[in-house]
Each structure stands twice: as C-alpha cells, then as structure tokens.
Amino acid sequence: MNKFFIIFFLLLGISSCITTHEKSVSNKTKTNLDLSQNKIKDDVIQYKFIQWKCYKSSWLNKYKELIYVVGYFPEFQKFDKNNRIGMSFLNNTKSKKLAIYSRQGVQHYWDWGGENFNNYRIIIHPSGNGWLYNFENRKSNEQKRPNQTYDCKSSKTTSIPINNIRNVINELNDVPNFEETDLKNNLQIHMQKCFKLNFPTTKVFKNNPKVTIQIFINENGIIKKTNILNRKKYESDFEYKTLADIASKAVINCMHLPIPKNKTKLFKNFIMNFDSNFIYKK
C-alpha cells in the first residue's frame, strides 16, 4: 500500500551557530501525534556504500577467494575537488579502514594508511582488473609494480549502519584537506536522513512551519537532549508543536553523529533548523 502514500521530500537547513550556554528544557509531555500509518522509528540510520569486491586473480576459479572490499559513501559530499570518503577492508579481518576515494579518468582509486593516507593504493579498471600497491618503503622516484592483482566485480550499492563505521569516522580528523565545514555537511546529511526516516507520511502541514531546535551532545558525541527555542509558539501553534515533536524525536533517535570523537567539543551545543516546505508527488 506504500505506493499510494504521499512521499515528502524535506529540506533541512543547518546553521553554524554554536552557543555557549544551555537554555531551559521543558519537561512537559509531548503531543500524541496519532501516527496510525507510521510509528516513530528507532535509530537505524544507514549510509549508502558503493562497493567493489576484489578476488584473488585466477584463470580457473574466478571470484572464488574474496580478498578486498573497497568503496565510497556517495551521500557525503566531496571534501575537495576530487576526493570522497571511502573505505577498504580485508575480507578475512573485517577491519574497516578509511580510504580516500577518487576517480581518475575511467579508473577508481583508494588510498589509505600512514599519516598522509598514501601507504597503500588499490586501482580498479572498468575491465575488472584490480591492483594493490604498497608504497610504505618506496624510495623517491622509485617506480612501483603492483604487489597483488585482483579480479574485481562490478560496483554494487549496499548500505552500512553508522555504528559499523565509527572507526572510519574517527579517522576523518586526520585526512588532508578535510575541514570543519565538511563535518558540518556530514552532520547536516545525517540529520536530514533522520528527519525523513521519522516523518509520518500521513501528516500534512497547511502552514509549512519551520522549527529551530537546540541540540546538546555529550563528550562521546552522542545527543543527550534537545530544546525547542520558540516556546511561545510551541505552546500556541498546534502545527508548530507537532513538527517540533517530530523533529525532536528524530534527533534523539539518531543520536550517533558522523563526527570524530575529538571534534565533539565543536558541536556540544548547536542550533539546527527543520523546514517543512514539502514537494510531494502522488
């Protein structure tokens, strides 16, 4: 029956305003939203991951022994002209490593390891040929040959829960050219997904209210509480109150943020705007 529902595409704005003190948080009971079609969901936030599986190169038993999985997260913006947040891991260890993904011509590149993320590289050609390079002990101007060759399958889109890539997120702070504005973009994307996930498709707003919420996180980067700033409007405007309750629950449900632990102080107290201007389709 879901195909008969109205699907809303919500726009989310985030401000870079970081306040320095807490405002009082109301303990009043929240409005019963009567969500007969959609219940407020738990924290099941996942990110799209476009991955390639690379197998030990073999003429006789192709795609038999999986060695590496590499990919990137398309929902996060490029943090400079060419690079995206990517990931690599050995199949036998499942140890995920942040890798800098880029595309040069028709080939796909992943670089990781070391202070500058340039100790290792995997290159995948559209033909399916893959090569692993180890640059750890390379001398200057030394030409390197691939350490291993792979048979890689075509890319496939899957999804990964945010809690399964915490170590990858924590490595973002060490990536060259990755700045505070990139963290804000990641946070905006995360909260937008939470808002959409928790929004009831049966709820329609006539006046398209906008809600501003103050969000507090603890030293571990987990959201601990929210504060609706316009209390007067919250008490007097039913639509505003309804949207504010939806947004607040979405924030709390999506408490694990895509920011490194050593950057949580930058976001311990910040303001976020939730916009209910809808573009809907039948």
mmCIF file of C-alpha atoms in Angstrom:
data_model
loop_
_atom_site.group_PDB
_atom_site.id
_atom_site.type_symbol
_atom_site.label_atom_id
_atom_site.label_comp_id
_atom_site.label_asym_id
_atom_site.label_seq_id
_atom_site.Cartn_x
_atom_site.Cartn_y
_atom_site.Cartn_z
ATOM 1 C CA MET A 1 0.000 0.000 0.000
ATOM 2 C CA ASN A 2 3.022 2.268 0.387
ATOM 3 C CA LYS A 3 2.906 3.231 -3.281
ATOM 4 C CA PHE A 4 -0.355 5.057 -2.597
ATOM 5 C CA PHE A 5 1.116 7.193 0.154
ATOM 6 C CA ILE A 6 2.264 10.755 -0.379
ATOM 7 C CA ILE A 7 6.044 10.859 -0.246
ATOM 8 C CA PHE A 8 7.569 14.010 1.141
ATOM 9 C CA PHE A 9 10.990 15.357 0.258
ATOM 10 C CA LEU A 10 12.045 17.518 3.174
ATOM 11 C CA LEU A 11 14.586 20.280 3.057
ATOM 12 C CA LEU A 12 16.792 20.668 6.074
ATOM 13 C CA GLY A 13 18.869 23.716 6.933
ATOM 14 C CA ILE A 14 21.671 23.792 9.425
ATOM 15 C CA SER A 15 23.199 26.845 10.957
ATOM 16 C CA SER A 16 26.806 27.059 12.029
ATOM 17 C CA CYS A 17 25.826 28.942 15.166
ATOM 18 C CA ILE A 18 27.312 27.277 18.238
ATOM 19 C CA THR A 19 26.009 28.678 21.504
ATOM 20 C CA THR A 20 27.827 28.762 24.807
ATOM 21 C CA HIS A 21 25.101 28.114 27.365
ATOM 22 C CA GLU A 22 22.068 25.886 27.804
ATOM 23 C CA LYS A 23 18.559 27.174 27.839
ATOM 24 C CA SER A 24 15.860 25.609 29.953
ATOM 25 C CA VAL A 25 14.425 22.411 28.548
ATOM 26 C CA SER A 26 10.734 21.804 29.117
ATOM 27 C CA ASN A 27 9.673 18.630 30.872
ATOM 28 C CA LYS A 28 6.104 18.824 29.605
ATOM 29 C CA THR A 29 4.552 15.792 27.956
ATOM 30 C CA LYS A 30 4.841 15.827 24.178
ATOM 31 C CA THR A 31 1.806 15.808 21.913
ATOM 32 C CA ASN A 32 0.324 12.476 20.921
ATOM 33 C CA LEU A 33 0.745 12.511 17.124
ATOM 34 C CA ASP A 34 -1.623 9.611 16.413
ATOM 35 C CA LEU A 35 0.651 8.081 13.781
ATOM 36 C CA SER A 36 -1.575 5.259 12.595
ATOM 37 C CA GLN A 37 0.423 4.581 9.417
ATOM 38 C CA ASN A 38 3.960 5.298 10.571
ATOM 39 C CA LYS A 39 5.472 4.951 14.006
ATOM 40 C CA ILE A 40 8.499 6.957 15.091
ATOM 41 C CA LYS A 41 11.371 4.664 14.179
ATOM 42 C CA ASP A 42 14.430 3.697 16.167
ATOM 43 C CA ASP A 43 17.986 4.643 15.268
ATOM 44 C CA VAL A 44 18.514 2.534 12.141
ATOM 45 C CA ILE A 45 20.425 5.136 10.172
ATOM 46 C CA GLN A 46 22.433 3.591 7.393
ATOM 47 C CA TYR A 47 24.576 5.115 4.700
ATOM 48 C CA LYS A 48 24.727 4.068 1.082
ATOM 49 C CA PHE A 49 28.004 2.389 0.230
ATOM 50 C CA ILE A 50 29.017 1.762 -3.383
ATOM 51 C CA GLN A 51 31.370 -1.182 -3.152
ATOM 52 C CA TRP A 52 33.626 -3.330 -5.295
ATOM 53 C CA LYS A 53 34.581 -6.851 -4.281
ATOM 54 C CA CYS A 54 38.038 -7.963 -5.370
ATOM 55 C CA TYR A 55 39.061 -11.610 -5.537
ATOM 56 C CA LYS A 56 42.367 -13.405 -5.890
ATOM 57 C CA SER A 57 43.236 -13.410 -9.577
ATOM 58 C CA SER A 58 42.739 -16.854 -11.048
ATOM 59 C CA TRP A 59 42.079 -18.271 -14.505
ATOM 60 C CA LEU A 60 40.406 -21.443 -13.294
ATOM 61 C CA ASN A 61 38.378 -20.333 -10.250
ATOM 62 C CA LYS A 62 37.470 -16.711 -10.847
ATOM 63 C CA TYR A 63 35.689 -14.911 -7.986
ATOM 64 C CA LYS A 64 36.337 -17.786 -5.583
ATOM 65 C CA GLU A 65 38.605 -16.231 -2.902
ATOM 66 C CA LEU A 66 37.479 -12.782 -1.737
ATOM 67 C CA ILE A 67 40.432 -10.617 -0.655
ATOM 68 C CA TYR A 68 39.429 -6.950 -0.507
ATOM 69 C CA VAL A 69 36.254 -4.881 -0.394
ATOM 70 C CA VAL A 70 36.550 -1.193 -1.276
ATOM 71 C CA GLY A 71 34.014 1.538 -1.875
ATOM 72 C CA TYR A 72 32.822 5.041 -1.042
ATOM 73 C CA PHE A 73 29.871 6.846 0.563
ATOM 74 C CA PRO A 74 28.010 8.823 -2.152
ATOM 75 C CA GLU A 75 25.755 10.666 0.320
ATOM 76 C CA PHE A 76 28.717 12.576 1.739
ATOM 77 C CA GLN A 77 29.931 15.445 -0.405
ATOM 78 C CA LYS A 78 33.388 15.637 -1.915
ATOM 79 C CA PHE A 79 35.686 17.289 0.606
ATOM 80 C CA ASP A 80 37.888 18.750 -2.094
ATOM 81 C CA LYS A 81 37.882 18.834 -5.875
ATOM 82 C CA ASN A 82 38.389 15.116 -6.424
ATOM 83 C CA ASN A 83 38.187 13.169 -3.177
ATOM 84 C CA ARG A 84 35.392 11.428 -1.300
ATOM 85 C CA ILE A 85 35.136 9.486 1.933
ATOM 86 C CA GLY A 86 35.830 5.865 1.095
ATOM 87 C CA MET A 87 36.608 2.650 2.916
ATOM 88 C CA SER A 88 38.588 -0.540 2.457
ATOM 89 C CA PHE A 89 38.802 -3.759 4.398
ATOM 90 C CA LEU A 90 40.298 -7.205 4.103
ATOM 91 C CA ASN A 91 37.636 -9.873 3.944
ATOM 92 C CA ASN A 92 39.333 -12.142 6.483
ATOM 93 C CA THR A 93 39.639 -9.416 9.157
ATOM 94 C CA LYS A 94 36.597 -7.188 8.585
ATOM 95 C CA SER A 95 38.783 -4.343 9.897
ATOM 96 C CA LYS A 96 37.456 -1.258 8.159
ATOM 97 C CA LYS A 97 39.901 1.495 7.191
ATOM 98 C CA LEU A 98 39.112 4.973 5.998
ATOM 99 C CA ALA A 99 40.342 5.320 2.416
ATOM 100 C CA ILE A 100 40.416 8.380 0.196
ATOM 101 C CA TYR A 101 38.403 7.574 -2.913
ATOM 102 C CA SER A 102 38.896 9.345 -6.228
ATOM 103 C CA ARG A 103 38.208 8.700 -9.860
ATOM 104 C CA GLN A 104 40.889 9.500 -12.395
ATOM 105 C CA GLY A 105 39.745 9.020 -15.956
ATOM 106 C CA VAL A 106 37.916 5.689 -16.051
ATOM 107 C CA GLN A 107 39.803 4.141 -13.137
ATOM 108 C CA HIS A 108 38.844 4.105 -9.453
ATOM 109 C CA TYR A 109 41.449 4.793 -6.752
ATOM 110 C CA TRP A 110 41.574 4.164 -2.995
ATOM 111 C CA ASP A 111 44.468 5.441 -0.871
ATOM 112 C CA TRP A 112 44.943 4.709 2.835
ATOM 113 C CA GLY A 113 47.483 4.119 5.582
ATOM 114 C CA GLY A 114 50.151 6.346 7.088
ATOM 115 C CA GLU A 115 49.959 9.983 8.154
ATOM 116 C CA ASN A 116 49.105 11.169 4.663
ATOM 117 C CA PHE A 117 46.922 8.236 3.605
ATOM 118 C CA ASN A 118 49.414 7.213 0.930
ATOM 119 C CA ASN A 119 50.932 3.930 2.135
ATOM 120 C CA TYR A 120 48.586 1.719 0.144
ATOM 121 C CA ARG A 121 46.583 2.058 -3.032
ATOM 122 C CA ILE A 122 44.067 -0.058 -4.903
ATOM 123 C CA ILE A 123 43.228 0.774 -8.510
ATOM 124 C CA ILE A 124 40.272 -0.803 -10.291
ATOM 125 C CA HIS A 125 39.854 -0.608 -14.065
ATOM 126 C CA PRO A 126 36.383 -0.861 -15.697
ATOM 127 C CA SER A 127 37.504 -4.195 -17.161
ATOM 128 C CA GLY A 128 37.507 -5.623 -13.616
ATOM 129 C CA ASN A 129 41.266 -5.743 -13.250
ATOM 130 C CA GLY A 130 42.459 -4.555 -9.852
ATOM 131 C CA TRP A 131 45.932 -3.818 -8.487
ATOM 132 C CA LEU A 132 47.246 -3.324 -4.960
ATOM 133 C CA TYR A 133 50.318 -1.126 -4.409
ATOM 134 C CA ASN A 134 52.390 -0.885 -1.238
ATOM 135 C CA PHE A 135 54.293 2.420 -1.028
ATOM 136 C CA GLU A 136 55.454 2.134 2.602
ATOM 137 C CA ASN A 137 59.168 1.718 1.896
ATOM 138 C CA ARG A 138 59.304 3.267 -1.546
ATOM 139 C CA LYS A 139 62.356 5.355 -2.321
ATOM 140 C CA SER A 140 61.941 8.710 -4.041
ATOM 141 C CA ASN A 141 61.297 8.415 -7.788
ATOM 142 C CA GLU A 142 61.149 4.626 -7.485
ATOM 143 C CA GLN A 143 58.678 3.001 -9.850
ATOM 144 C CA LYS A 144 56.447 0.502 -8.113
ATOM 145 C CA ARG A 145 54.863 -2.559 -9.595
ATOM 146 C CA PRO A 146 51.627 -3.975 -8.170
ATOM 147 C CA ASN A 147 52.106 -6.194 -5.145
ATOM 148 C CA GLN A 148 48.915 -8.114 -5.948
ATOM 149 C CA THR A 149 46.434 -8.345 -8.798
ATOM 150 C CA TYR A 150 42.717 -8.992 -8.421
ATOM 151 C CA ASP A 151 39.585 -9.864 -10.332
ATOM 152 C CA CYS A 152 37.044 -7.291 -9.193
ATOM 153 C CA LYS A 153 33.311 -7.474 -9.726
ATOM 154 C CA SER A 154 31.284 -4.508 -10.917
ATOM 155 C CA SER A 155 30.219 -1.999 -8.292
ATOM 156 C CA LYS A 156 27.145 -2.673 -6.204
ATOM 157 C CA THR A 157 25.182 -0.305 -3.973
ATOM 158 C CA THR A 158 24.615 -1.532 -0.432
ATOM 159 C CA SER A 159 24.210 0.127 2.973
ATOM 160 C CA ILE A 160 26.171 0.178 6.228
ATOM 161 C CA PRO A 161 24.875 1.202 9.695
ATOM 162 C CA ILE A 162 26.682 4.200 11.135
ATOM 163 C CA ASN A 163 27.770 2.243 14.225
ATOM 164 C CA ASN A 164 29.725 -0.130 11.965
ATOM 165 C CA ILE A 165 31.929 2.676 10.651
ATOM 166 C CA ARG A 166 32.735 4.552 13.873
ATOM 167 C CA ASN A 167 36.478 3.985 13.450
ATOM 168 C CA VAL A 168 36.257 5.300 9.891
ATOM 169 C CA ILE A 169 34.510 8.464 11.106
ATOM 170 C CA ASN A 170 37.122 8.983 13.823
ATOM 171 C CA GLU A 171 39.859 8.936 11.188
ATOM 172 C CA LEU A 172 38.307 11.866 9.306
ATOM 173 C CA ASN A 173 40.164 14.337 11.502
ATOM 174 C CA ASP A 174 43.484 13.125 10.064
ATOM 175 C CA VAL A 175 42.539 13.401 6.395
ATOM 176 C CA PRO A 176 44.414 16.132 4.500
ATOM 177 C CA ASN A 177 42.103 18.926 3.230
ATOM 178 C CA PHE A 178 39.192 17.720 5.384
ATOM 179 C CA GLU A 179 37.886 20.783 7.218
ATOM 180 C CA GLU A 180 35.292 21.747 9.805
ATOM 181 C CA THR A 181 32.850 22.726 7.047
ATOM 182 C CA ASP A 182 32.968 19.123 5.810
ATOM 183 C CA LEU A 183 31.992 17.889 9.266
ATOM 184 C CA LYS A 184 29.035 20.273 9.234
ATOM 185 C CA ASN A 185 27.980 18.926 5.840
ATOM 186 C CA ASN A 186 28.145 15.364 7.195
ATOM 187 C CA LEU A 187 26.092 16.375 10.209
ATOM 188 C CA GLN A 188 23.504 18.078 8.007
ATOM 189 C CA ILE A 189 23.150 14.986 5.812
ATOM 190 C CA HIS A 190 22.822 12.773 8.871
ATOM 191 C CA MET A 191 20.068 14.854 10.451
ATOM 192 C CA GLN A 192 18.230 15.144 7.126
ATOM 193 C CA LYS A 193 18.141 11.344 6.887
ATOM 194 C CA CYS A 194 16.884 11.121 10.465
ATOM 195 C CA PHE A 195 14.147 13.661 9.839
ATOM 196 C CA LYS A 196 12.921 11.891 6.704
ATOM 197 C CA LEU A 197 13.092 8.497 8.391
ATOM 198 C CA ASN A 198 10.975 9.620 11.326
ATOM 199 C CA PHE A 199 8.446 11.693 9.426
ATOM 200 C CA PRO A 200 4.901 10.274 9.134
ATOM 201 C CA THR A 201 3.729 10.185 5.546
ATOM 202 C CA THR A 202 0.153 10.765 6.674
ATOM 203 C CA LYS A 203 0.865 14.108 8.336
ATOM 204 C CA VAL A 204 0.213 17.220 6.219
ATOM 205 C CA PHE A 205 1.010 20.759 7.303
ATOM 206 C CA LYS A 206 -1.034 23.600 5.804
ATOM 207 C CA ASN A 207 1.171 26.445 7.022
ATOM 208 C CA ASN A 208 4.556 24.796 6.406
ATOM 209 C CA PRO A 209 6.099 25.698 9.778
ATOM 210 C CA LYS A 210 9.833 25.921 10.386
ATOM 211 C CA VAL A 211 11.236 24.792 13.715
ATOM 212 C CA THR A 212 14.524 25.763 15.341
ATOM 213 C CA ILE A 213 15.945 23.278 17.822
ATOM 214 C CA GLN A 214 18.932 23.498 20.115
ATOM 215 C CA ILE A 215 20.836 20.209 20.385
ATOM 216 C CA PHE A 216 23.204 19.129 23.151
ATOM 217 C CA ILE A 217 25.694 16.262 22.904
ATOM 218 C CA ASN A 218 27.932 14.646 25.496
ATOM 219 C CA GLU A 219 31.699 14.114 25.460
ATOM 220 C CA ASN A 220 31.246 10.864 23.491
ATOM 221 C CA GLY A 221 29.474 12.633 20.636
ATOM 222 C CA ILE A 222 26.028 11.246 21.484
ATOM 223 C CA ILE A 223 22.980 13.515 21.587
ATOM 224 C CA LYS A 224 21.648 13.779 25.132
ATOM 225 C CA LYS A 225 18.762 16.280 24.841
ATOM 226 C CA THR A 226 17.056 18.935 22.727
ATOM 227 C CA ASN A 227 15.469 22.300 23.389
ATOM 228 C CA ILE A 228 12.755 23.904 21.246
ATOM 229 C CA LEU A 229 13.734 27.566 21.194
ATOM 230 C CA ASN A 230 10.417 29.240 20.397
ATOM 231 C CA ARG A 231 8.476 28.066 23.448
ATOM 232 C CA LYS A 232 5.711 30.619 22.984
ATOM 233 C CA LYS A 233 4.883 29.370 19.502
ATOM 234 C CA TYR A 234 5.268 25.774 20.657
ATOM 235 C CA GLU A 235 2.554 26.301 23.270
ATOM 236 C CA SER A 236 0.156 28.179 20.979
ATOM 237 C CA ASP A 237 0.568 26.717 17.463
ATOM 238 C CA PHE A 238 -0.537 23.087 17.024
ATOM 239 C CA GLU A 239 1.244 22.572 13.668
ATOM 240 C CA TYR A 240 4.446 24.049 15.031
ATOM 241 C CA LYS A 241 4.204 21.844 18.125
ATOM 242 C CA THR A 242 3.573 18.736 16.019
ATOM 243 C CA LEU A 243 6.544 19.358 13.743
ATOM 244 C CA ALA A 244 8.760 20.262 16.704
ATOM 245 C CA ASP A 245 7.901 16.973 18.416
ATOM 246 C CA ILE A 246 8.659 15.005 15.239
ATOM 247 C CA ALA A 247 11.993 16.790 14.791
ATOM 248 C CA SER A 248 12.946 16.356 18.458
ATOM 249 C CA LYS A 249 12.219 12.630 18.368
ATOM 250 C CA ALA A 250 14.152 12.282 15.115
ATOM 251 C CA VAL A 251 17.171 13.978 16.699
ATOM 252 C CA ILE A 252 17.106 11.736 19.759
ATOM 253 C CA ASN A 253 16.592 8.585 17.676
ATOM 254 C CA CYS A 254 19.639 9.459 15.572
ATOM 255 C CA MET A 255 21.914 10.186 18.498
ATOM 256 C CA HIS A 256 25.127 8.753 16.993
ATOM 257 C CA LEU A 257 26.679 11.528 14.911
ATOM 258 C CA PRO A 258 29.124 11.197 11.979
ATOM 259 C CA ILE A 259 31.843 13.321 13.600
ATOM 260 C CA PRO A 260 35.187 12.255 15.129
ATOM 261 C CA LYS A 261 35.277 11.979 18.909
ATOM 262 C CA ASN A 262 37.948 14.635 19.194
ATOM 263 C CA LYS A 263 35.667 17.109 17.384
ATOM 264 C CA THR A 264 32.636 16.757 19.657
ATOM 265 C CA LYS A 265 33.532 19.954 21.546
ATOM 266 C CA LEU A 266 32.781 21.933 18.377
ATOM 267 C CA PHE A 267 29.208 20.638 18.344
ATOM 268 C CA LYS A 268 28.420 20.215 22.048
ATOM 269 C CA ASN A 269 25.711 22.887 21.782
ATOM 270 C CA PHE A 270 24.432 23.856 18.326
ATOM 271 C CA ILE A 271 21.316 25.135 16.553
ATOM 272 C CA MET A 272 19.525 23.328 13.728
ATOM 273 C CA ASN A 273 16.577 24.449 11.592
ATOM 274 C CA PHE A 274 13.950 21.966 10.402
ATOM 275 C CA ASP A 275 11.934 23.123 7.386
ATOM 276 C CA SER A 276 8.585 21.580 6.449
ATOM 277 C CA ASN A 277 8.208 23.010 2.948
ATOM 278 C CA PHE A 278 7.207 19.898 1.063
ATOM 279 C CA ILE A 279 7.438 18.904 -2.569
ATOM 280 C CA TYR A 280 5.028 15.993 -2.888
ATOM 281 C CA LYS A 281 4.039 13.519 -5.537
ATOM 282 C CA LYS A 282 1.146 11.108 -5.813
#
